[in-house]
């Protein structure tokens, strides 16, 4: 429960003190590049921590009613990920398991990258028919394929 409270505090604190809407203000464009990058980076914490707060609350309730594996996110692994696959593997883990079982493993035997691309494209379709989802999930698939190609430690 403490992790849930911390996630809510970070989410709401960042949303109040560093609202993302400030980047649309004309004066924001006049600030230094460093300021704009740091502000946008910190402000984006509110978007991730909104999900963390919901998932951690769900986990706490799940544990209270006796579910042994109610976890859906590994916050530290997400925040400290150094390669895309680490982030993906720690984010929305129950959906990850579903996608592995019902999409990835059912794609006819082919290269790992092709299976991953199919899985990410299915996830984009699941989220909705918007170009942004396909660009995002296709981009993640490409980053993970590149990670595996160059032999990043997390890809092994």
PDB file of C-alpha atoms in Angstrom:
ATOM      1  CA  UNK A   1       0.000   0.000   0.000  1.00  0.00           C
ATOM      2  CA  UNK A   2       2.923   2.338   0.686  1.00  0.00           C
ATOM      3  CA  UNK A   3       4.095   1.966  -2.930  1.00  0.00           C
ATOM      4  CA  UNK A   4       0.602   2.880  -4.135  1.00  0.00           C
ATOM      5  CA  UNK A   5       0.517   5.998  -1.966  1.00  0.00           C
ATOM      6  CA  UNK A   6       3.987   6.988  -3.185  1.00  0.00           C
ATOM      7  CA  UNK A   7       2.952   6.500  -6.823  1.00  0.00           C
ATOM      8  CA  UNK A   8      -0.185   8.618  -6.333  1.00  0.00           C
ATOM      9  CA  UNK A   9       1.862  11.333  -4.605  1.00  0.00           C
ATOM     10  CA  UNK A  10       4.405  11.433  -7.454  1.00  0.00           C
ATOM     11  CA  UNK A  11       1.684  11.366 -10.116  1.00  0.00           C
ATOM     12  CA  UNK A  12      -0.374  14.160  -8.585  1.00  0.00           C
ATOM     13  CA  UNK A  13       2.629  16.185  -7.400  1.00  0.00           C
ATOM     14  CA  UNK A  14       4.203  16.245 -10.836  1.00  0.00           C
ATOM     15  CA  UNK A  15       0.840  16.940 -12.499  1.00  0.00           C
ATOM     16  CA  UNK A  16       0.290  19.967 -10.233  1.00  0.00           C
ATOM     17  CA  UNK A  17       3.809  21.407 -10.079  1.00  0.00           C
ATOM     18  CA  UNK A  18       5.041  20.508 -13.579  1.00  0.00           C
ATOM     19  CA  UNK A  19       1.924  20.353 -15.775  1.00  0.00           C
ATOM     20  CA  UNK A  20       2.632  19.111 -19.272  1.00  0.00           C
ATOM     21  CA  UNK A  21       0.274  21.749 -20.667  1.00  0.00           C
ATOM     22  CA  UNK A  22       3.042  24.306 -20.032  1.00  0.00           C
ATOM     23  CA  UNK A  23       4.931  23.027 -23.097  1.00  0.00           C
ATOM     24  CA  UNK A  24       2.161  24.515 -25.277  1.00  0.00           C
ATOM     25  CA  UNK A  25       2.683  28.015 -23.889  1.00  0.00           C
ATOM     26  CA  UNK A  26       4.571  30.260 -26.369  1.00  0.00           C
ATOM     27  CA  UNK A  27       6.963  31.338 -23.608  1.00  0.00           C
ATOM     28  CA  UNK A  28       8.076  27.726 -23.139  1.00  0.00           C
ATOM     29  CA  UNK A  29       9.666  27.786 -26.589  1.00  0.00           C
ATOM     30  CA  UNK A  30      11.818  30.729 -25.519  1.00  0.00           C
ATOM     31  CA  UNK A  31      13.401  28.816 -22.623  1.00  0.00           C
ATOM     32  CA  UNK A  32      16.771  27.134 -23.053  1.00  0.00           C
ATOM     33  CA  UNK A  33      16.886  23.722 -24.686  1.00  0.00           C
ATOM     34  CA  UNK A  34      18.202  22.199 -21.464  1.00  0.00           C
ATOM     35  CA  UNK A  35      15.307  23.642 -19.450  1.00  0.00           C
ATOM     36  CA  UNK A  36      12.735  22.416 -21.978  1.00  0.00           C
ATOM     37  CA  UNK A  37      14.215  18.894 -22.070  1.00  0.00           C
ATOM     38  CA  UNK A  38      14.444  18.590 -18.275  1.00  0.00           C
ATOM     39  CA  UNK A  39      10.947  20.028 -17.800  1.00  0.00           C
ATOM     40  CA  UNK A  40       9.387  17.690 -20.386  1.00  0.00           C
ATOM     41  CA  UNK A  41      11.242  14.681 -18.945  1.00  0.00           C
ATOM     42  CA  UNK A  42      10.096  15.394 -15.393  1.00  0.00           C
ATOM     43  CA  UNK A  43       6.576  16.345 -16.448  1.00  0.00           C
ATOM     44  CA  UNK A  44       6.166  13.017 -18.245  1.00  0.00           C
ATOM     45  CA  UNK A  45       6.530  11.213 -14.904  1.00  0.00           C
ATOM     46  CA  UNK A  46       2.843  11.990 -14.332  1.00  0.00           C
ATOM     47  CA  UNK A  47       1.811   9.788 -17.250  1.00  0.00           C
ATOM     48  CA  UNK A  48       3.772   6.726 -16.122  1.00  0.00           C
ATOM     49  CA  UNK A  49       2.937   7.148 -12.454  1.00  0.00           C
ATOM     50  CA  UNK A  50      -0.775   7.374 -13.216  1.00  0.00           C
ATOM     51  CA  UNK A  51      -0.524   3.809 -14.546  1.00  0.00           C
ATOM     52  CA  UNK A  52       1.745   2.723 -11.697  1.00  0.00           C
ATOM     53  CA  UNK A  53      -0.737   4.044  -9.130  1.00  0.00           C
ATOM     54  CA  UNK A  54      -3.637   2.128 -10.690  1.00  0.00           C
ATOM     55  CA  UNK A  55      -1.666  -1.086 -11.078  1.00  0.00           C
ATOM     56  CA  UNK A  56      -0.213  -0.919  -7.560  1.00  0.00           C
ATOM     57  CA  UNK A  57      -3.671  -0.291  -6.107  1.00  0.00           C
ATOM     58  CA  UNK A  58      -4.965  -3.276  -8.078  1.00  0.00           C
ATOM     59  CA  UNK A  59      -2.054  -5.342  -6.734  1.00  0.00           C
ATOM     60  CA  UNK A  60      -2.829  -4.335  -3.128  1.00  0.00           C
ATOM     61  CA  UNK A  61      -6.498  -5.246  -3.544  1.00  0.00           C
ATOM     62  CA  UNK A  62      -5.580  -8.512  -5.247  1.00  0.00           C
ATOM     63  CA  UNK A  63      -3.313  -9.464  -2.363  1.00  0.00           C
ATOM     64  CA  UNK A  64      -6.046  -8.580   0.144  1.00  0.00           C
ATOM     65  CA  UNK A  65      -8.490 -10.956  -1.561  1.00  0.00           C
ATOM     66  CA  UNK A  66      -5.945 -13.741  -1.798  1.00  0.00           C
ATOM     67  CA  UNK A  67      -4.507 -13.569  -5.314  1.00  0.00           C
ATOM     68  CA  UNK A  68      -0.872 -14.619  -5.117  1.00  0.00           C
ATOM     69  CA  UNK A  69       0.294 -13.049  -8.387  1.00  0.00           C
ATOM     70  CA  UNK A  70      -1.571  -9.768  -8.582  1.00  0.00           C
ATOM     71  CA  UNK A  71       1.399  -7.709  -9.766  1.00  0.00           C
ATOM     72  CA  UNK A  72       1.119  -5.918 -13.096  1.00  0.00           C
ATOM     73  CA  UNK A  73       4.180  -3.666 -13.067  1.00  0.00           C
ATOM     74  CA  UNK A  74       7.723  -3.671 -11.775  1.00  0.00           C
ATOM     75  CA  UNK A  75       8.214   0.036 -11.152  1.00  0.00           C
ATOM     76  CA  UNK A  76      11.944   0.037 -10.427  1.00  0.00           C
ATOM     77  CA  UNK A  77      12.692  -2.122 -13.452  1.00  0.00           C
ATOM     78  CA  UNK A  78      10.695   0.290 -15.636  1.00  0.00           C
ATOM     79  CA  UNK A  79      12.340   3.388 -14.226  1.00  0.00           C
ATOM     80  CA  UNK A  80      15.867   1.946 -14.304  1.00  0.00           C
ATOM     81  CA  UNK A  81      15.656   0.115 -17.644  1.00  0.00           C
ATOM     82  CA  UNK A  82      18.681   0.653 -19.838  1.00  0.00           C
ATOM     83  CA  UNK A  83      17.378  -1.115 -22.947  1.00  0.00           C
ATOM     84  CA  UNK A  84      13.864  -1.237 -24.445  1.00  0.00           C
ATOM     85  CA  UNK A  85      13.272  -4.932 -23.692  1.00  0.00           C
ATOM     86  CA  UNK A  86      13.796  -4.373 -19.963  1.00  0.00           C
ATOM     87  CA  UNK A  87      11.162  -1.653 -19.985  1.00  0.00           C
ATOM     88  CA  UNK A  88       8.699  -3.685 -22.025  1.00  0.00           C
ATOM     89  CA  UNK A  89       9.150  -6.760 -19.814  1.00  0.00           C
ATOM     90  CA  UNK A  90       8.419  -4.784 -16.639  1.00  0.00           C
ATOM     91  CA  UNK A  91       5.410  -2.805 -17.947  1.00  0.00           C
ATOM     92  CA  UNK A  92       1.847  -4.217 -17.869  1.00  0.00           C
ATOM     93  CA  UNK A  93       3.057  -7.732 -17.141  1.00  0.00           C
ATOM     94  CA  UNK A  94      -0.336  -9.447 -17.133  1.00  0.00           C
ATOM     95  CA  UNK A  95      -0.976  -8.267 -20.682  1.00  0.00           C
ATOM     96  CA  UNK A  96       2.573  -9.353 -21.548  1.00  0.00           C
ATOM     97  CA  UNK A  97       1.746 -12.884 -20.428  1.00  0.00           C
ATOM     98  CA  UNK A  98      -1.482 -12.843 -22.433  1.00  0.00           C
ATOM     99  CA  UNK A  99       0.286 -11.604 -25.578  1.00  0.00           C
ATOM    100  CA  UNK A 100       3.035 -14.220 -25.268  1.00  0.00           C
ATOM    101  CA  UNK A 101       0.551 -17.056 -24.747  1.00  0.00           C
ATOM    102  CA  UNK A 102      -2.066 -16.063 -27.314  1.00  0.00           C
ATOM    103  CA  UNK A 103      -0.178 -14.138 -29.999  1.00  0.00           C
ATOM    104  CA  UNK A 104       3.613 -14.603 -29.925  1.00  0.00           C
ATOM    105  CA  UNK A 105       3.551 -18.394 -29.546  1.00  0.00           C
ATOM    106  CA  UNK A 106       0.810 -18.784 -32.163  1.00  0.00           C
ATOM    107  CA  UNK A 107       2.658 -16.961 -34.934  1.00  0.00           C
ATOM    108  CA  UNK A 108       3.951 -19.668 -37.285  1.00  0.00           C
ATOM    109  CA  UNK A 109       7.558 -20.605 -36.615  1.00  0.00           C
ATOM    110  CA  UNK A 110       9.738 -17.840 -37.960  1.00  0.00           C
ATOM    111  CA  UNK A 111      12.403 -15.481 -36.725  1.00  0.00           C
ATOM    112  CA  UNK A 112      12.029 -14.031 -33.255  1.00  0.00           C
ATOM    113  CA  UNK A 113      11.925 -10.472 -34.612  1.00  0.00           C
ATOM    114  CA  UNK A 114       9.000 -11.340 -36.914  1.00  0.00           C
ATOM    115  CA  UNK A 115       7.058 -12.874 -34.010  1.00  0.00           C
ATOM    116  CA  UNK A 116       7.754  -9.811 -31.899  1.00  0.00           C
ATOM    117  CA  UNK A 117       6.649  -7.479 -34.676  1.00  0.00           C
ATOM    118  CA  UNK A 118       3.390  -9.426 -35.097  1.00  0.00           C
ATOM    119  CA  UNK A 119       2.811  -9.278 -31.350  1.00  0.00           C
ATOM    120  CA  UNK A 120       3.452  -5.535 -31.158  1.00  0.00           C
ATOM    121  CA  UNK A 121       1.218  -4.886 -34.168  1.00  0.00           C
ATOM    122  CA  UNK A 122      -1.534  -6.932 -32.512  1.00  0.00           C
ATOM    123  CA  UNK A 123      -1.076  -4.797 -29.389  1.00  0.00           C
ATOM    124  CA  UNK A 124      -1.377  -1.649 -31.520  1.00  0.00           C
ATOM    125  CA  UNK A 125      -4.603  -2.994 -33.041  1.00  0.00           C
ATOM    126  CA  UNK A 126      -5.874  -3.833 -29.552  1.00  0.00           C
ATOM    127  CA  UNK A 127      -5.298  -0.228 -28.461  1.00  0.00           C
ATOM    128  CA  UNK A 128      -7.197   1.188 -31.430  1.00  0.00           C
ATOM    129  CA  UNK A 129      -6.996   2.055 -35.093  1.00  0.00           C
ATOM    130  CA  UNK A 130      -4.781   5.132 -34.841  1.00  0.00           C
ATOM    131  CA  UNK A 131      -1.522   5.651 -36.694  1.00  0.00           C
ATOM    132  CA  UNK A 132       0.257   6.705 -33.495  1.00  0.00           C
ATOM    133  CA  UNK A 133      -0.243   3.283 -31.924  1.00  0.00           C
ATOM    134  CA  UNK A 134       1.252   1.540 -34.944  1.00  0.00           C
ATOM    135  CA  UNK A 135       4.200   3.943 -35.053  1.00  0.00           C
ATOM    136  CA  UNK A 136       4.804   3.497 -31.324  1.00  0.00           C
ATOM    137  CA  UNK A 137       4.507  -0.289 -31.172  1.00  0.00           C
ATOM    138  CA  UNK A 138       6.314  -0.768 -34.488  1.00  0.00           C
ATOM    139  CA  UNK A 139       9.066   1.501 -33.188  1.00  0.00           C
ATOM    140  CA  UNK A 140       9.358  -0.532 -29.987  1.00  0.00           C
ATOM    141  CA  UNK A 141       9.606  -3.725 -32.058  1.00  0.00           C
ATOM    142  CA  UNK A 142      12.347  -2.142 -34.179  1.00  0.00           C
ATOM    143  CA  UNK A 143      14.270  -0.994 -31.082  1.00  0.00           C
ATOM    144  CA  UNK A 144      14.102  -4.451 -29.519  1.00  0.00           C
ATOM    145  CA  UNK A 145      15.181  -6.071 -32.801  1.00  0.00           C
ATOM    146  CA  UNK A 146      18.152  -3.682 -32.943  1.00  0.00           C
ATOM    147  CA  UNK A 147      18.942  -4.437 -29.312  1.00  0.00           C
ATOM    148  CA  UNK A 148      19.049  -8.148 -30.126  1.00  0.00           C
ATOM    149  CA  UNK A 149      21.095  -7.518 -33.259  1.00  0.00           C
ATOM    150  CA  UNK A 150      23.823  -5.622 -31.429  1.00  0.00           C
ATOM    151  CA  UNK A 151      23.784  -8.094 -28.559  1.00  0.00           C
ATOM    152  CA  UNK A 152      22.683  -5.863 -25.694  1.00  0.00           C
ATOM    153  CA  UNK A 153      23.086  -7.666 -22.348  1.00  0.00           C
ATOM    154  CA  UNK A 154      19.339  -7.618 -21.580  1.00  0.00           C
ATOM    155  CA  UNK A 155      18.547  -9.224 -24.944  1.00  0.00           C
ATOM    156  CA  UNK A 156      20.426 -12.409 -24.055  1.00  0.00           C
TER     157      UNK A 156
END
